[in-house]
Each structure stands twice: as C-alpha cells, then as structure tokens.
Amino acid sequence: MEKGYGVSLRNAYKLTRFLQITVYELWPDLKPSQPSARFDAAGLHRYSVHELRTRLKWRLHDLSEVSGVSKATLVQVENGHVPSLKNAAQIANALGVSVYQIWNLK
C-alpha cells in the first residue's frame, strides 16, 4: 500500500506476476461487468489514456464523469503518473479497455 491510497498499480502487477494470475483474478470486483469491443479486443496494442480519450472525442470532464476519477488525477495520469489500481480500473472500464492495454509496467 502507498500512503493510504490503496494498492498501487505497480505493486499489483508485481504481485500478479509473482502469483502468475491477472489483476482481474486477484481482484474480481475490478473486472468490467461486460467486456467492451470499443478498441482492439486482442489487447496487443498499448494505448495512452490521452489517445483513447481523444479517439472517443471526450473532454477530460467527460472521462471524469464516466470513470468517477477526478480531472486532476486524469491530468496526472495523462502526464505519465501511474494511478492506483482502483483508479486504473475505473479509467480502463470507462474507456472500454483492459488495464493491460493502457499500462505496460515492468
């Protein structure tokens, strides 16, 4: 845990790599209720949040309302900050992609 903000995405990826499972298997409540085919279903291409948002012709305000993540946090994410697992899942779900399609953390 990092400073009371929940599980960091980096730590979640490390833990799931160690356990050889996905973040959705470890935290099933993060899994979207329905998979979206809005973008590449294969998940082979990595996208930036900004790229996905602009392809949908959404403003930051729109993504903030749909995802439930503040505009300030979204600006930080678009500028390279790695969000908490919860925020990452909310953003990915709103954009209709997997967290793995947006964040490729080593």
GROMACS .gro file of C-alpha atoms in nm:
model
  106
    1MET     CA    1   0.000   0.000   0.000
    2GLU     CA    2   0.113   0.351  -0.072
    3LYS     CA    3   0.025   0.637   0.163
    4GLY     CA    4  -0.332   0.524   0.219
    5TYR     CA    5  -0.430   0.545  -0.149
    6GLY     CA    6  -0.485   0.173  -0.195
    7VAL     CA    7  -0.283  -0.075  -0.393
    8SER     CA    8  -0.052   0.085  -0.645
    9LEU     CA    9  -0.075  -0.045  -0.996
   10ARG     CA   10   0.297  -0.127  -0.994
   11ASN     CA   11   0.261  -0.339  -0.679
   12ALA     CA   12  -0.049  -0.508  -0.819
   13TYR     CA   13   0.142  -0.604  -1.135
   14LYS     CA   14   0.435  -0.734  -0.929
   15LEU     CA   15   0.205  -0.943  -0.712
   16THR     CA   16   0.009  -1.087  -1.004
   17ARG     CA   17   0.331  -1.167  -1.192
   18PHE     CA   18   0.459  -1.349  -0.884
   19LEU     CA   19   0.133  -1.542  -0.846
   20GLN     CA   20   0.104  -1.589  -1.224
   21ILE     CA   21  -0.251  -1.456  -1.242
   22THR     CA   22  -0.417  -1.138  -1.373
   23VAL     CA   23  -0.524  -0.839  -1.165
   24TYR     CA   24  -0.881  -0.933  -1.252
   25GLU     CA   25  -0.835  -1.280  -1.099
   26LEU     CA   26  -0.683  -1.135  -0.783
   27TRP     CA   27  -0.939  -0.854  -0.752
   28PRO     CA   28  -1.253  -0.981  -0.931
   29ASP     CA   29  -1.456  -0.675  -0.831
   30LEU     CA   30  -1.239  -0.466  -1.067
   31LYS     CA   31  -1.341  -0.669  -1.371
   32PRO     CA   32  -1.585  -0.490  -1.601
   33SER     CA   33  -1.933  -0.639  -1.599
   34GLN     CA   34  -1.926  -0.664  -1.978
   35PRO     CA   35  -1.620  -0.673  -2.200
   36SER     CA   36  -1.612  -0.386  -2.445
   37ALA     CA   37  -1.502  -0.415  -2.804
   38ARG     CA   38  -1.464  -0.039  -2.836
   39PHE     CA   39  -1.097  -0.084  -2.927
   40ASP     CA   40  -0.871  -0.379  -3.017
   41ALA     CA   41  -1.013  -0.676  -2.837
   42ALA     CA   42  -0.689  -0.871  -2.874
   43GLY     CA   43  -0.519  -0.633  -2.634
   44LEU     CA   44  -0.198  -0.646  -2.833
   45HIS     CA   45  -0.168  -0.273  -2.881
   46ARG     CA   46  -0.084  -0.040  -2.591
   47TYR     CA   47  -0.271   0.288  -2.576
   48SER     CA   48  -0.227   0.607  -2.381
   49VAL     CA   49  -0.522   0.738  -2.184
   50HIS     CA   50  -0.499   1.062  -2.381
   51GLU     CA   51  -0.507   0.875  -2.712
   52LEU     CA   52  -0.813   0.673  -2.613
   53ARG     CA   53  -0.992   0.978  -2.474
   54THR     CA   54  -0.931   1.185  -2.787
   55ARG     CA   55  -1.033   0.898  -3.016
   56LEU     CA   56  -1.367   0.898  -2.834
   57LYS     CA   57  -1.379   1.279  -2.872
   58TRP     CA   58  -1.415   1.310  -2.496
   59ARG     CA   59  -1.301   1.604  -2.287
   60LEU     CA   60  -1.133   1.544  -1.951
   61HIS     CA   61  -1.464   1.637  -1.793
   62ASP     CA   62  -1.640   1.359  -1.987
   63LEU     CA   63  -1.390   1.092  -1.884
   64SER     CA   64  -1.402   1.216  -1.527
   65GLU     CA   65  -1.780   1.182  -1.512
   66VAL     CA   66  -1.788   0.839  -1.674
   67SER     CA   67  -1.496   0.695  -1.476
   68GLY     CA   68  -1.556   0.861  -1.141
   69VAL     CA   69  -1.191   0.974  -1.131
   70SER     CA   70  -1.120   1.343  -1.070
   71LYS     CA   71  -0.999   1.564  -1.355
   72ALA     CA   72  -0.686   1.648  -1.155
   73THR     CA   73  -0.599   1.278  -1.130
   74LEU     CA   74  -0.669   1.227  -1.501
   75VAL     CA   75  -0.433   1.513  -1.589
   76GLN     CA   76  -0.162   1.349  -1.378
   77VAL     CA   77  -0.225   1.013  -1.546
   78GLU     CA   78  -0.208   1.169  -1.894
   79ASN     CA   79   0.123   1.328  -1.792
   80GLY     CA   80   0.275   0.991  -1.700
   81HIS     CA   81   0.177   0.936  -1.336
   82VAL     CA   82   0.088   0.573  -1.259
   83PRO     CA   83  -0.252   0.566  -1.086
   84SER     CA   84  -0.374   0.344  -0.805
   85LEU     CA   85  -0.517   0.009  -0.910
   86LYS     CA   86  -0.869   0.131  -0.834
   87ASN     CA   87  -0.832   0.444  -1.048
   88ALA     CA   88  -0.662   0.246  -1.326
   89ALA     CA   89  -0.952   0.000  -1.335
   90GLN     CA   90  -1.210   0.280  -1.333
   91ILE     CA   91  -1.035   0.464  -1.619
   92ALA     CA   92  -0.987   0.147  -1.824
   93ASN     CA   93  -1.351   0.042  -1.771
   94ALA     CA   94  -1.476   0.386  -1.876
   95LEU     CA   95  -1.262   0.371  -2.191
   96GLY     CA   96  -1.369   0.014  -2.264
   97VAL     CA   97  -1.025  -0.145  -2.242
   98SER     CA   98  -0.826  -0.361  -2.002
   99VAL     CA   99  -0.575  -0.206  -1.762
  100TYR     CA  100  -0.317  -0.411  -1.951
  101GLN     CA  101  -0.394  -0.222  -2.273
  102ILE     CA  102  -0.306   0.109  -2.110
  103TRP     CA  103  -0.030   0.039  -1.857
  104ASN     CA  104   0.260  -0.184  -1.953
  105LEU     CA  105   0.462  -0.170  -1.633
  106LYS     CA  106   0.791  -0.354  -1.588
   0.00000   0.00000   0.00000
